[in-house]
XYZ file of C-alpha atoms in Angstrom:
59
model
C 94.782 120.416 93.566
C 96.096 116.861 93.405
C 95.109 115.985 97.179
C 93.371 113.001 98.118
C 90.041 113.280 100.002
C 89.385 111.567 103.351
C 86.103 111.267 104.862
C 86.311 110.373 108.653
C 83.431 109.800 111.127
C 83.026 108.320 114.406
C 80.032 106.795 116.385
C 79.922 105.968 120.275
C 78.887 102.612 121.052
C 76.501 103.136 123.875
C 76.779 99.479 125.077
C 80.437 99.530 125.583
C 81.345 103.171 125.861
C 83.813 102.864 123.177
C 84.391 105.233 120.248
C 84.261 103.516 116.702
C 86.118 105.462 114.077
C 85.822 104.868 110.240
C 87.695 106.400 107.347
C 87.514 106.357 103.691
C 90.335 107.468 101.501
C 90.032 108.226 97.997
C 93.576 107.503 96.597
C 92.400 105.867 93.286
C 95.071 107.668 91.297
C 97.979 106.795 93.546
C 98.345 103.035 92.702
C 98.056 100.826 89.814
C 94.801 102.343 88.440
C 96.399 105.539 88.206
C 99.498 104.130 86.531
C 97.348 102.145 84.033
C 95.660 105.445 83.034
C 99.065 107.257 82.707
C 100.234 104.468 80.521
C 97.105 104.274 78.471
C 97.296 108.245 77.975
C 100.962 107.741 76.650
C 99.898 104.691 74.366
C 97.170 106.692 72.683
C 99.145 109.992 72.329
C 97.463 111.988 74.927
C 98.931 114.181 77.555
C 100.468 111.986 80.255
C 98.171 113.529 83.130
C 94.914 113.496 81.191
C 92.216 112.551 83.313
C 94.412 112.320 86.583
C 94.239 115.841 87.918
C 90.352 115.756 88.636
C 88.842 116.756 91.775
C 87.778 113.496 93.736
C 84.163 112.834 93.926
C 82.278 112.760 97.220
C 79.551 109.977 97.637
């Protein structure tokens, strides 16, 4: 609970023989967006962590 989800994948470029790696990190609540939700919760009298301890969505 509370961990970020990371999706990592790779593809081999047949033309160059190189590996192309990609990663997508779901860290929405780690920055300004999470801080904004936390501040809104306090402003409206909700629990400070309301809506922040959810399981990340996988596309």
